[in-house]
Coordinates of C-alpha atoms and ligand atoms in Angstrom, one line a residue:
X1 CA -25.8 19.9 -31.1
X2 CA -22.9 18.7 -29.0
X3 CA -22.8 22.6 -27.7
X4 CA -26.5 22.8 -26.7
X5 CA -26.1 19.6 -24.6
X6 CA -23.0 20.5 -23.6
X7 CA -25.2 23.8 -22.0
X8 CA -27.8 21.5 -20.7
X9 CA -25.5 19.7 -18.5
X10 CA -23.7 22.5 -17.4
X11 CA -27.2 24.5 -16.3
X12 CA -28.2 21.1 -14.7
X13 CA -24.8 20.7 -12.6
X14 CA -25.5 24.5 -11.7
X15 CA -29.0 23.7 -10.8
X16 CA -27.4 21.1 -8.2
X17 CA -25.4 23.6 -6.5
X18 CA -21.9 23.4 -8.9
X19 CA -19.9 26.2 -10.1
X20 CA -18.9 27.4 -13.6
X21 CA -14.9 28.2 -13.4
X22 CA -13.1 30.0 -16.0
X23 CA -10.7 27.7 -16.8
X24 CA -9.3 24.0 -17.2
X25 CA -6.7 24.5 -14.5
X26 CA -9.1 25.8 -11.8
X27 CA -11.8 22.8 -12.7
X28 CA -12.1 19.9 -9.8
X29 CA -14.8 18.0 -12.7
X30 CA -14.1 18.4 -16.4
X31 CA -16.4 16.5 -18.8
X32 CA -15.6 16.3 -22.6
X33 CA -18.0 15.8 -24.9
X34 CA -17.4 13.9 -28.2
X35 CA -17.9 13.1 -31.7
X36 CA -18.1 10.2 -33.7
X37 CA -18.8 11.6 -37.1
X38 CA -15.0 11.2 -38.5
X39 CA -12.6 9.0 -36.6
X40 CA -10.2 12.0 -36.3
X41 CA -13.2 13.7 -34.5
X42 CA -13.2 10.8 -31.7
X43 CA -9.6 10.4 -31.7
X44 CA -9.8 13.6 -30.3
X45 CA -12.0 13.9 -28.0
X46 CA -10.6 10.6 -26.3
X47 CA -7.0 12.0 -26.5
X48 CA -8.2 14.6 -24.8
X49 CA -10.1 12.5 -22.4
X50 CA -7.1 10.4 -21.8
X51 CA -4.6 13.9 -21.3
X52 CA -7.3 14.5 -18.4
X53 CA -6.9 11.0 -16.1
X54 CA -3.2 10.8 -16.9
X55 CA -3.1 14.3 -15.0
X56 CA -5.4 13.6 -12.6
X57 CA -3.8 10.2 -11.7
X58 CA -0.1 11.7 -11.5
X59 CA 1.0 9.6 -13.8
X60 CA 1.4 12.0 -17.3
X61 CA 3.8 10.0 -19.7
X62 CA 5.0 13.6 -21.5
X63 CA 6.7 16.3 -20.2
X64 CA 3.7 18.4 -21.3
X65 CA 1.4 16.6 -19.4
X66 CA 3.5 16.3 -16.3
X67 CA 3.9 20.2 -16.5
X68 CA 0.0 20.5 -16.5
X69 CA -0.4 17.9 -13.9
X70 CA 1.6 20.1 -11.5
X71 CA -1.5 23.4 -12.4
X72 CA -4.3 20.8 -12.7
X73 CA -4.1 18.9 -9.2
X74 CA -7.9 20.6 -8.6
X75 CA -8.9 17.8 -10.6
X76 CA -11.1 15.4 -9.1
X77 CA -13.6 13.6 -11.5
X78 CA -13.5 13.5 -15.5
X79 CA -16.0 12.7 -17.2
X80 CA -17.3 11.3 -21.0
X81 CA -20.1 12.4 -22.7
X82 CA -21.6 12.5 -26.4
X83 CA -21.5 9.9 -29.5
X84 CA -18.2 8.2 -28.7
X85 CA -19.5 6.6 -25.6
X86 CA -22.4 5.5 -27.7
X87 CA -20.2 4.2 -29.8
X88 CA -17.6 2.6 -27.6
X89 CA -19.6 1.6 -24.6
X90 CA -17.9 -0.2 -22.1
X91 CA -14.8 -0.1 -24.0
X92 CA -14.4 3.7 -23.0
X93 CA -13.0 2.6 -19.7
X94 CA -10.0 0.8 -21.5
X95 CA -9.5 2.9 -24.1
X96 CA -9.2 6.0 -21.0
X97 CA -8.2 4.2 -18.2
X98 CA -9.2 6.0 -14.9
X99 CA -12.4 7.6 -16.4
X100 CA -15.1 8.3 -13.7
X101 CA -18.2 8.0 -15.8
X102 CA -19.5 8.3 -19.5
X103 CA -22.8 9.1 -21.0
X104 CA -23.9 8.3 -24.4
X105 CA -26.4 11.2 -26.6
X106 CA -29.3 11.0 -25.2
X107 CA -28.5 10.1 -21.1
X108 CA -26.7 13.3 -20.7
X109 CA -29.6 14.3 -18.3
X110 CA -28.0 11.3 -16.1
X111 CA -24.6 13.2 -15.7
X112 CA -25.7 15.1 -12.2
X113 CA -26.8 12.1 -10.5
X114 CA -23.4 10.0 -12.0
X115 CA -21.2 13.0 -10.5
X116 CA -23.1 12.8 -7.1
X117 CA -22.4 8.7 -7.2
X118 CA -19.2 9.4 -8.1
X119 CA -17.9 12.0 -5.7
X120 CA -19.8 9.4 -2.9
X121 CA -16.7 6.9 -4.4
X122 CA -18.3 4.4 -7.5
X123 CA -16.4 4.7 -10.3
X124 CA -16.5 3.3 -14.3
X125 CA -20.3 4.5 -14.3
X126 CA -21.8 4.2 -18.0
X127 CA -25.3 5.3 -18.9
X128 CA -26.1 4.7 -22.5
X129 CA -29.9 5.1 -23.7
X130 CA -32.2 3.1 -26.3
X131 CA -32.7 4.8 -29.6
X132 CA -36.4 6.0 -29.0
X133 CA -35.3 7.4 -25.5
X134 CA -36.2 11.1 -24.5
X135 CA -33.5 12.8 -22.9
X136 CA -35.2 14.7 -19.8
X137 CA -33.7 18.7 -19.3
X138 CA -34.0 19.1 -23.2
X139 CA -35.1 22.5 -22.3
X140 CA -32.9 23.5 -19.4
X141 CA -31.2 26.8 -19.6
X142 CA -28.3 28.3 -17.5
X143 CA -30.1 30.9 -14.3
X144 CA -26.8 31.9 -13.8
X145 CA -25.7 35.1 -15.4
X146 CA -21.9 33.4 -16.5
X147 CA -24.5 30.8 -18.7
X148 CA -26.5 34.0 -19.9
X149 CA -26.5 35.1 -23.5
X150 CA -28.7 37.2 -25.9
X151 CA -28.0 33.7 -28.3
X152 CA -29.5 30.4 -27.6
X153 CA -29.8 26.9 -29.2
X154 CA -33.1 25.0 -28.7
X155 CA -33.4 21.5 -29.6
X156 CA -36.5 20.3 -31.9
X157 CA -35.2 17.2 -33.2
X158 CA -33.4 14.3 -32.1
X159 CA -31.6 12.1 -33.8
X160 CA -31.9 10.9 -37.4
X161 CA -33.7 8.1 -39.4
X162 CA -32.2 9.1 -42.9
X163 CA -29.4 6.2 -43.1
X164 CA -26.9 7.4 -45.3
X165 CA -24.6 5.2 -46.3
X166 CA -21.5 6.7 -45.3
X167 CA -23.0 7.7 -41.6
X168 CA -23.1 6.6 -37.6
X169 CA -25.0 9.5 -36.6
X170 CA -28.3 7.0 -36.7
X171 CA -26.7 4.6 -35.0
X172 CA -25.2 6.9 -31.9
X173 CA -27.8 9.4 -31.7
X174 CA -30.6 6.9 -32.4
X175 CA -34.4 7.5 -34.4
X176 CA -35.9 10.5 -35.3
X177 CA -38.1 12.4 -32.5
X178 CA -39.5 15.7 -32.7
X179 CA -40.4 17.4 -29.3
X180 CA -43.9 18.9 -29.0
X181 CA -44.3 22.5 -30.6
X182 CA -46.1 23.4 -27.2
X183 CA -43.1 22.2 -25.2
X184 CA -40.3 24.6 -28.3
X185 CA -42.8 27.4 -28.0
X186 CA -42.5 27.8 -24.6
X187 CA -38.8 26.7 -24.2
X188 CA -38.2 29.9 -26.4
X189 CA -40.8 32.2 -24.9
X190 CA -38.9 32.1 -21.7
X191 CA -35.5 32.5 -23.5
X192 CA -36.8 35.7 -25.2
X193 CA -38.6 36.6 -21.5
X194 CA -34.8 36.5 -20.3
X195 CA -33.4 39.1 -23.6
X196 CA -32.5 36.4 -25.8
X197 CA -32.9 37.8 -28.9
X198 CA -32.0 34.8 -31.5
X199 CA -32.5 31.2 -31.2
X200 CA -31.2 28.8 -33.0
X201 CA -32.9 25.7 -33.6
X202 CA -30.9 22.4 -33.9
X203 CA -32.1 18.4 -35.4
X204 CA -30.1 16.7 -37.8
X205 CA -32.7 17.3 -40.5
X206 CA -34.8 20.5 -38.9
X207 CA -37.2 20.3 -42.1
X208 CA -38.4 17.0 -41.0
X209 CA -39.7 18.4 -37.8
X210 CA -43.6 16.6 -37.2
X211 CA -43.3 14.3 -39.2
X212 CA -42.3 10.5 -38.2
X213 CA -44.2 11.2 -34.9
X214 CA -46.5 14.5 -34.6
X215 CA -45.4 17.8 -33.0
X216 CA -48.6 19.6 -32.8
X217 CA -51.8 17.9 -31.6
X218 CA -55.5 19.1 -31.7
X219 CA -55.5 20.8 -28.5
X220 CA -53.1 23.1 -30.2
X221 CA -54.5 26.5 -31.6
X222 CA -54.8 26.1 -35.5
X223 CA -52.0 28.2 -37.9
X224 CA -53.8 31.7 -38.6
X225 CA -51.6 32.0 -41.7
X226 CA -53.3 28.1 -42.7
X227 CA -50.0 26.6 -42.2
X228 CA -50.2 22.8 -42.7
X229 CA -46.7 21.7 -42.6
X230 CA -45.1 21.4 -38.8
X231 CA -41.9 23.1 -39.7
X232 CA -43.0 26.6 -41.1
X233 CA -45.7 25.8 -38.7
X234 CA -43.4 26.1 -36.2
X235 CA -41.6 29.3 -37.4
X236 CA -44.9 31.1 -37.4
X237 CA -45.4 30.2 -33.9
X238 CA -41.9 31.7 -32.8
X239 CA -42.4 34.5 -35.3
X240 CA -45.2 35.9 -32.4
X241 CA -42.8 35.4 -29.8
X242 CA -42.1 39.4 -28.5
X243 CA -38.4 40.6 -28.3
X244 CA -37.2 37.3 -30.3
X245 CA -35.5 39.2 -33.3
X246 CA -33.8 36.4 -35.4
X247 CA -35.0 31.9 -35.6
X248 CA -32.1 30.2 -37.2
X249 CA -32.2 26.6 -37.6
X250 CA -29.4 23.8 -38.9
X251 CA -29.0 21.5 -40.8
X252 CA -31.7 21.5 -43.7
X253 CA -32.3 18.8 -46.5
X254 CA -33.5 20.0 -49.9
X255 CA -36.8 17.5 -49.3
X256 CA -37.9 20.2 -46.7
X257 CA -37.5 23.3 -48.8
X258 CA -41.2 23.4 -50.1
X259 CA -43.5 26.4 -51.1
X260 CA -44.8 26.9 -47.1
X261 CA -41.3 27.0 -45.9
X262 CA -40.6 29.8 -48.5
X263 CA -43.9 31.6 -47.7
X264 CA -42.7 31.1 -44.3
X265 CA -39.5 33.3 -45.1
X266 CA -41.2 35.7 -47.0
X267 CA -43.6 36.3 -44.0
X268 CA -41.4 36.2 -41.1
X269 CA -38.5 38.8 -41.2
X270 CA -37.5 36.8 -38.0
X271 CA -36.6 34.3 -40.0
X272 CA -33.2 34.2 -41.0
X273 CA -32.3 34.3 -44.9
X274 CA -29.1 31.6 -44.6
X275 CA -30.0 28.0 -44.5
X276 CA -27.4 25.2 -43.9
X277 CA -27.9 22.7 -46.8
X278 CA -25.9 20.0 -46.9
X279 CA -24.9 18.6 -50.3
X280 CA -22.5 16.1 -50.0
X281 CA -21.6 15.7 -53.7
X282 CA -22.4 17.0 -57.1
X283 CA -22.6 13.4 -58.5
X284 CA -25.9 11.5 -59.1
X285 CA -23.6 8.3 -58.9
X286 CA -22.1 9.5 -55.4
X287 CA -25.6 10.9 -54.6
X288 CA -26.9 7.9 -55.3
X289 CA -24.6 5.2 -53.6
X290 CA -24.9 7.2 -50.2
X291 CA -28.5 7.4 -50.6
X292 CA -28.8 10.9 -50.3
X293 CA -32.7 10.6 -51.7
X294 CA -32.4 13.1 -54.4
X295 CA -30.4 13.7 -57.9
X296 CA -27.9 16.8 -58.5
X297 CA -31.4 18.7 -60.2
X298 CA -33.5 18.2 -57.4
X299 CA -30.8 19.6 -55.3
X300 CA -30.4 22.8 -57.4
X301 CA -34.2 23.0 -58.0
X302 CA -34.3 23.5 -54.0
X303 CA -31.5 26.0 -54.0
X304 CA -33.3 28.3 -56.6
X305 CA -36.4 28.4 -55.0
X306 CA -34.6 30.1 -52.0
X307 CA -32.7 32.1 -54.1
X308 CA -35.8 33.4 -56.4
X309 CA -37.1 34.3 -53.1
X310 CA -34.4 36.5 -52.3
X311 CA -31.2 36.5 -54.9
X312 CA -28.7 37.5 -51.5
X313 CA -30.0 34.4 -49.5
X314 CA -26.9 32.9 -48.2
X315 CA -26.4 29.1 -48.6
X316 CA -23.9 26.9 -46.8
X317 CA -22.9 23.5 -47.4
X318 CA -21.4 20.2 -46.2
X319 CA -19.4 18.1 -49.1
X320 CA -17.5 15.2 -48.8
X321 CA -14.5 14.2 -50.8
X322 CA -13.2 10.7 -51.2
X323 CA -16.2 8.5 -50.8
X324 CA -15.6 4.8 -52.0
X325 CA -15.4 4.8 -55.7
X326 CA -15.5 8.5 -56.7
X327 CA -13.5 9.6 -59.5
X328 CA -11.7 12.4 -61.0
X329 CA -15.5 13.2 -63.0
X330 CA -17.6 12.6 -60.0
X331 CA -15.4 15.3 -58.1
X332 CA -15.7 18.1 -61.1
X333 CA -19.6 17.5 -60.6
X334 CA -19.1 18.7 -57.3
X335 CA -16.8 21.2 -58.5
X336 CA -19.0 22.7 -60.5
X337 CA -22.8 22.0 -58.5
X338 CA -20.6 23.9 -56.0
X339 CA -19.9 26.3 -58.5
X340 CA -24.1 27.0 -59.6
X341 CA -25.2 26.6 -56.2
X342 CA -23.2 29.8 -55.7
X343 CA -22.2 29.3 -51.9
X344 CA -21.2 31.7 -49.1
X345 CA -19.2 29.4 -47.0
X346 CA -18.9 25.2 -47.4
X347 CA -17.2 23.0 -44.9
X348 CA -15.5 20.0 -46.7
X349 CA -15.2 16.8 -44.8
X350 CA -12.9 13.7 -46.1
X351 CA -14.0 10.4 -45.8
X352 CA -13.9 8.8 -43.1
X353 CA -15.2 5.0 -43.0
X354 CA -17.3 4.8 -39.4
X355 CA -17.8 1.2 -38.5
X356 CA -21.1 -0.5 -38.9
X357 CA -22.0 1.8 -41.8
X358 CA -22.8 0.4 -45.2
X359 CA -19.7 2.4 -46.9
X360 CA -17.6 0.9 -44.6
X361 CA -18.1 -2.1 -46.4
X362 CA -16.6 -1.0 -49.3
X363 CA -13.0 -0.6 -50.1
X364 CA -11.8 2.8 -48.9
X365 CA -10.2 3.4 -52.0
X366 CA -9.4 7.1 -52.7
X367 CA -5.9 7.6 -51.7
X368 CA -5.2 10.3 -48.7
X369 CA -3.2 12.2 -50.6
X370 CA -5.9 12.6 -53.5
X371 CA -9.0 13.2 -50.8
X372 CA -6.1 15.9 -49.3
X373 CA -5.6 17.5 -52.8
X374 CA -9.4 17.4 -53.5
X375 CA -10.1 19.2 -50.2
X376 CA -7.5 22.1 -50.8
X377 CA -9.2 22.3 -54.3
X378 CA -12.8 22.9 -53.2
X379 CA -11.2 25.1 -50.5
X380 CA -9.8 27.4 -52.5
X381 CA -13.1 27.3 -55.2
X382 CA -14.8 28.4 -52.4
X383 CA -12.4 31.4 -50.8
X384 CA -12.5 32.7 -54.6
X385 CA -16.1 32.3 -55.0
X386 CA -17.1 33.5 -51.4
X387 CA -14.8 36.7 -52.1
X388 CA -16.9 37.2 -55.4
X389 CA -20.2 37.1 -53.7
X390 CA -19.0 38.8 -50.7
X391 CA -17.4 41.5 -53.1
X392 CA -21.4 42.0 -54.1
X393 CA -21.9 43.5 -51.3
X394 CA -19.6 46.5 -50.6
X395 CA -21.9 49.4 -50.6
X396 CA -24.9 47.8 -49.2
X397 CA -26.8 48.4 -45.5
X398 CA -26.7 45.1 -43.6
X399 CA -28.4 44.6 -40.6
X400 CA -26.6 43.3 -38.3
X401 CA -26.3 41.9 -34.2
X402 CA -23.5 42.7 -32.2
X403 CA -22.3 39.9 -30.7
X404 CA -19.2 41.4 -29.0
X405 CA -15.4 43.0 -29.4
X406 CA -13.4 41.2 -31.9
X407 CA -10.3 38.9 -30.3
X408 CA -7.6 41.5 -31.3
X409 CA -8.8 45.0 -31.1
X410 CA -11.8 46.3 -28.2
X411 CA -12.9 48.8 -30.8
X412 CA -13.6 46.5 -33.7
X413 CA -16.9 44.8 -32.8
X414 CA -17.9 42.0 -34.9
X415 CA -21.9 40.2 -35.7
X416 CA -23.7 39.1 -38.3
X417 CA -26.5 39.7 -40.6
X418 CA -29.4 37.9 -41.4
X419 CA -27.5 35.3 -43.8
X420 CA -24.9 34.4 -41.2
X421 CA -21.9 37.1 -42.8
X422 CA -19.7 37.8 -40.3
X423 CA -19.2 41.3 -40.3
X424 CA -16.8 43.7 -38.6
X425 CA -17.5 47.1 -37.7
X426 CA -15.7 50.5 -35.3
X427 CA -18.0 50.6 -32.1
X428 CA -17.8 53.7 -30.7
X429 CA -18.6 52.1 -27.4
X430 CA -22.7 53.1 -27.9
X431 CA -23.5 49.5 -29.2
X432 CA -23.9 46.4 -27.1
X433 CA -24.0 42.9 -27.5
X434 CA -27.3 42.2 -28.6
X435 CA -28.2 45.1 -30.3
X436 CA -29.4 45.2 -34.1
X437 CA -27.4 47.6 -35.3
X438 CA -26.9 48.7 -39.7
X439 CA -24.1 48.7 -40.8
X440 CA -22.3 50.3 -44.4
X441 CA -20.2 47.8 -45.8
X442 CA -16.7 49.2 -46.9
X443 CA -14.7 46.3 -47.6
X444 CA -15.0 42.3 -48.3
X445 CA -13.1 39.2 -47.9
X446 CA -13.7 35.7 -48.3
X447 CA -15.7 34.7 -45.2
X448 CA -15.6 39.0 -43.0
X449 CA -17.2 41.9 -44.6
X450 CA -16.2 45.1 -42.9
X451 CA -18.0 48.3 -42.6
X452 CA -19.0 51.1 -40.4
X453 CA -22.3 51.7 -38.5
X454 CA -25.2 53.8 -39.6
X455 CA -26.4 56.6 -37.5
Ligands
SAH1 N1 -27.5 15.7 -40.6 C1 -26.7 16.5 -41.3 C2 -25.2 16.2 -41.2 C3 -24.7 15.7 -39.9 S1 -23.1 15.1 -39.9 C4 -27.2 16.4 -42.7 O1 -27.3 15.4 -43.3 O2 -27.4 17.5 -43.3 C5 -22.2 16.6 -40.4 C6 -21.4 16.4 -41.7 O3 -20.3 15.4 -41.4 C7 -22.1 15.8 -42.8 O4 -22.9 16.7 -43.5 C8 -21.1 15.2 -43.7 O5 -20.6 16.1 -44.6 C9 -19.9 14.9 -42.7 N2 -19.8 13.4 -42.5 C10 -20.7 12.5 -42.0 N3 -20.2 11.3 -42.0 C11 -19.0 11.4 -42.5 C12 -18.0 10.4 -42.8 N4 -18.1 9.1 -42.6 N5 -16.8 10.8 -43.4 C13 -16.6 12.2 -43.7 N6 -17.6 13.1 -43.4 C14 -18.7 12.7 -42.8
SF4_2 FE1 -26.1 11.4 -41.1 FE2 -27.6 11.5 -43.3 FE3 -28.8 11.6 -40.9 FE4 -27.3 13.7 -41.8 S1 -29.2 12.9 -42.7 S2 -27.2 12.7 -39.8 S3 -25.7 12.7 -42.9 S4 -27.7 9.9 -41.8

């Protein structure tokens, strides 16, 4: 999400006559965006903040940093933008002192106009929005070629009403609001109009897409496949969309995975067989406590229906280890939920107590050390297990898109297929980024398979 907007503002500073550079050195405005989801996450992103104006003002306190003040004296103007500002408000000017300007989640659109006031000598701007404001430029796209990709992000949903216990994303990003299908429709017509061939569609909880204020209205065309639910809905109406070959979307929550969204898959080739299904623990107790809104069952229940529906649909995850109170028996649930759900890739977060949130009420109480050794263990659970399922598929066709040469080696082009598998493959220089190419698959790891194309 922080990427897309990250795009936005960057088409809208090109759109009033800026410049892309290539890198950090050559930049006279840099503008970091942030996260708030784990403190480690801010920490970051105001560190880095704060490396910035130390540079710019000639005044770095390491030996790094006055080494990069020397190549970075283009610098005129930095910038702050995402959830931390939110968060922080005014007190982003202390904690990064010589800071131009700073724009919370949904004021990004402001960022032009603060750069303008800036550069015309105001300083300390801060633009932070209500929770029911919508952000203008949702839909702005880079015109210039260096923005220009056969990928794009779309945003359908904004913020997040779903209050779990453990999470500022509410409070930062603000209530739930789905833009109008009319207004996504069009947004990704254009992108396909332009050779983008796969969009990917971005809300904290896509499944919930129409439904606390209405996406479609009666001026719309009805569903010919009788759709009645605004997300597959939705996925039909991109499905027409001509040259658009894959819809992705992120994140999903198992409420949303109901028969229409499966008939959606089933119908839509376009539609990408990987969904991004946070989980968060195995425990009903954990489950419970963060207010998750459904049990361990419920969970699997979802994850079965996807995989009746196609027994190689790929399923990724978000787990947390560490929450207040869980013990050595709610982790093994997770161990093992982790275990049925049978997952291709799983991104394991420690807790992190975010202030305001109802956990952070509660004593924080799983050592480090213990959250560390939990971590490694679901880490290497899921390198064995995602070997195993990757292993499955040595010997298969996949279809994949080339998305370009891999770091290392010009020859070795890497994409990936429908379910999000990276895979690796010998380009003989005939294939382009972009292309849908099939590929035999030869060898597997953990999170690459590696093959070699199909004439
Ligand atoms: N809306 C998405 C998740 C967005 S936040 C969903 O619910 O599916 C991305 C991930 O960060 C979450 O899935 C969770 O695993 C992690 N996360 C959120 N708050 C956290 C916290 N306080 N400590 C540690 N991890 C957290
Ligand atoms: Fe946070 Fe829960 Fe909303 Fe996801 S669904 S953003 S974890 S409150």
């Amino acid at each position: 999400m922080n990427v897309r907007d990250s795009e936005a503002v960057a088409a809208m500073l090109e759109a009033a006559g800026h410049e892309r550079c290539g890198s950090e050195e050559d930049a006279e405005l840099v503008i970091v965006n942030s996260c708030t989801v784990r403190d480690k996450a801010e920490q970051k992103a105001i560190g880095k903040t704060g490396y910035l104006t130390a540079e710019r003002l000639g005044r770095g306190r390491s030996a790094q940093a006055k080494i990069a003040a020397g190549k970075a004296s283009k610098l005129k103007l930095v910038g702050l933008m995402g959830c931390a500002v939110k968060r922080l408000g005014a007190e982003v000017f202390e904690k990064v002192p010589g800071l131009d300007f700073a724009a919370g989640p949904r004021k990004f659109w402001m960022i032009p106009r603060l750069v303008e006031r800036c550069l015309a000598g105001e300083s300390e701007l801060l633009e932070l929005a209500g929770d029911d404001e919508v952000p203008e430029g949702l839909g702005v796209h880079s015109d210039a070629p260096s923005g220009q990709s056969f990928q794009a992000y779309v945003t359908i949903l904004l913020g997040c009403d779903n209050r779990c216990s453990y999470c500022i994303v509410p409070d930062v990003r603000g209530h739930e609001y789905s833009r109008p299908a009319r207004e996504v429709v069009a947004e990704v017509r254009s992108l396909a109009e332009r050779g983008v061939k796969e969009v990917c569609l971005l809300g904290q909880s896509v499944l919930r897409y129409g439904v606390r204020n209405k996406a479609w209205d009666e001026s719309d065309a009805p569903s010919p496949g009788g759709y009645t639910e605004p997300f597959p809905r939705l996925l039909e109406a991109l499905a027409s969309i001509p040259g658009l070959e894959r819809i992705r979307f992120t994140s999903a929550h198992p409420k949303g995975c109901t028969d229409e969204l499966v008939r959606a898959y089933r119908s839509f080739p376009q539609v990408c067989r990987h969904l991004h299904l946070p989980v968060q623990s195995g425990s009903d107790r954990i489950l419970g406590l963060m207010g998750r809104h459904y049990t361990r069952a419920e969970y699997l229940a979802a994850v079965k229906k996807l995989r009746d529906f196609d027994p190689e649909f790929s399923l990724t995850t978000d787990v947390i280890v560490g929450y207040p109170g869980e013990t050595a028996e709610d982790f093994e649930e997770t161990r093992s939920l982790m275990e049925e759900a049978g997952y291709e890739n799983a991104f394991v977060f420690k807790y992190s107590p975010r202030p305001g949130t109802r956990a952070a009420a509660l004593p924080d109480d799983v050592p480090t050390s213990e959250k560390e050794r939990r971590d490694q263990v679901l880490l290497a659970d899921q390198d064995a297990r995602g070997l195993a399922r990757n292993g499955r598929l040595v010997g298969t066709v996949r279809e994949v898109l080339a998305e370009g040469p891999s770091l290392r080696n010009e020859a070795r082009w890497s994409g990936r297929d429908s379910g999000n598998r990276i895979v690796i493959f010998d380009n003989p220089g005939s294939v382009r980024a972009g292309d849908v190419v099939k590929v035999r698959i030869e060898r597997a790891a953990a999170q690459t398979l590696y093959g070699q194309l199909v004439c």
